[in-house]
Structures are given as C-alpha cells and as structure tokens.
Coordinates of C-alpha atoms in Angstrom, one line a residue:
X191 CA 65.6 143.1 81.5
X192 CA 68.8 144.0 79.9
X193 CA 69.0 147.3 81.9
X194 CA 68.5 146.3 85.6
X195 CA 67.6 149.9 86.8
X196 CA 64.7 149.8 84.4
X197 CA 63.3 146.6 85.8
X198 CA 59.9 147.2 87.5
X199 CA 59.8 146.8 91.3
X200 CA 56.3 147.6 92.1
X201 CA 53.4 146.8 89.7
X202 CA 49.7 147.5 90.4
X203 CA 47.2 145.4 88.6
X204 CA 43.6 146.5 88.1
X205 CA 40.8 144.2 87.0
X206 CA 38.0 145.4 84.7
X207 CA 38.8 149.1 84.9
X208 CA 38.3 150.5 81.4
X209 CA 39.7 153.9 80.6
X210 CA 42.0 154.1 83.6
X211 CA 44.5 156.9 83.1
X212 CA 47.5 158.1 85.0
X213 CA 45.3 160.8 86.5
X214 CA 43.1 158.2 88.0
X215 CA 45.6 155.9 89.5
X216 CA 45.8 157.5 92.9
X217 CA 42.0 157.5 93.3
X218 CA 41.5 153.8 92.6
X219 CA 42.5 150.9 94.8
X220 CA 44.5 148.3 92.7
X221 CA 43.1 144.7 92.7
X222 CA 46.7 143.5 93.7
X223 CA 50.1 145.0 94.2
X224 CA 53.1 143.0 93.2
X225 CA 56.6 143.9 94.7
X226 CA 59.1 142.2 92.5
X227 CA 62.7 141.1 93.2
X228 CA 65.3 140.3 90.6
X229 CA 64.6 136.6 91.1
X230 CA 61.0 137.2 90.1
X231 CA 62.1 138.8 86.9
X232 CA 64.3 135.9 85.7
X233 CA 63.0 134.1 82.7
X234 CA 63.1 130.8 84.6
X235 CA 61.3 132.1 87.6
X236 CA 58.2 130.5 89.2
X237 CA 54.9 132.1 88.4
X238 CA 53.8 134.8 90.8
X239 CA 50.3 133.8 92.1
X240 CA 47.3 136.2 92.2
X241 CA 44.7 136.4 94.8
X242 CA 42.3 134.0 93.3
X243 CA 39.0 135.6 94.6
X244 CA 40.0 139.0 93.1
X245 CA 40.7 137.6 89.6
X246 CA 37.4 136.0 88.7
X247 CA 35.4 137.1 85.7
X248 CA 38.2 139.2 84.3
X249 CA 37.4 141.0 81.1
X250 CA 40.4 143.4 81.1
X251 CA 43.6 144.0 83.0
X252 CA 45.4 147.3 83.5
X253 CA 49.1 147.2 84.6
X254 CA 50.7 150.3 86.3
X255 CA 54.4 150.1 86.9
X256 CA 54.8 152.3 89.9
X257 CA 58.4 152.0 90.6
X258 CA 61.6 150.6 89.0
X259 CA 65.3 150.1 90.2
X260 CA 66.0 153.8 89.7
X261 CA 65.9 154.2 85.9
X262 CA 64.3 157.1 84.1
X263 CA 62.0 154.7 82.3
X264 CA 60.6 151.4 83.0
X265 CA 61.1 148.4 80.8
X266 CA 59.6 144.9 80.7
X267 CA 61.0 142.3 78.3
X268 CA 58.0 140.0 78.4
X269 CA 54.9 139.3 80.4
X270 CA 53.3 135.9 80.6
X271 CA 49.7 135.5 81.9
X272 CA 48.3 132.1 82.9
X273 CA 44.7 131.3 83.5
X274 CA 41.8 129.3 82.3
X275 CA 38.2 130.1 81.3
X276 CA 35.6 129.7 84.0
X277 CA 33.8 126.9 82.0
X278 CA 36.9 124.6 82.7
X279 CA 37.3 125.5 86.3
X280 CA 36.2 122.8 88.8
X281 CA 35.4 124.8 92.0
X282 CA 35.4 121.6 94.2
X283 CA 39.2 121.4 93.6
X284 CA 39.9 124.6 95.4
X285 CA 40.7 124.7 99.1
X286 CA 40.8 127.8 101.3
X287 CA 44.3 129.1 101.6
X288 CA 45.2 130.7 105.0
X289 CA 47.3 133.4 103.4
X290 CA 44.3 134.6 101.3
X291 CA 46.1 133.8 98.1

C-alpha cells in the first residue's frame, strides 16, 4: 500500500462462516493464517497458495486483518483471488504435497 505501516502483516481467513463478527473471532479457529511480508504485498508478487484441502466447496470467505505494520488502521490496496469451479477440477492431476499445502 501507499502507507507501509497500514499494510496488513497477519490475515486470518475463514471459509463458509456467515455472520462472523469481531466479537466471534477469538472463539473460532481460522481456516488459514497468512503472515505477510513486504514482498508478498508487491503488485508483482507471486500468488500465495492456500491449503487446498481446506478451501474446497467454498461458498463464502471472511478476512480478518489481525495485525499491520504499526498503523492505527489497516489498508489493502487490492486483493486478487484465484480459483476454479469444482466442475472444472480434475482430481487425478493433484499429488499429495509433503508440506500439506
């Protein structure tokens, strides 16, 4: 972002959690936590992979920016999500990843 201290550093993502509010965040385990670096936030950065098995049959996503670089507010210039519908996924192309990602 334009103001580096407002850039998010820890983002929690929740899959298919409707009506999740700030008061609920501590009571619900996130689907995945992303710890972001300045390099991750560059427009030309590589995509950050998700844990495939945790992001199947997604109907909705909730993002909670838990920490930033010290700013009073957090700001995100853009967010690009990549995926494909289940109907186009060939499961025989997937191989088990030892990292679990």
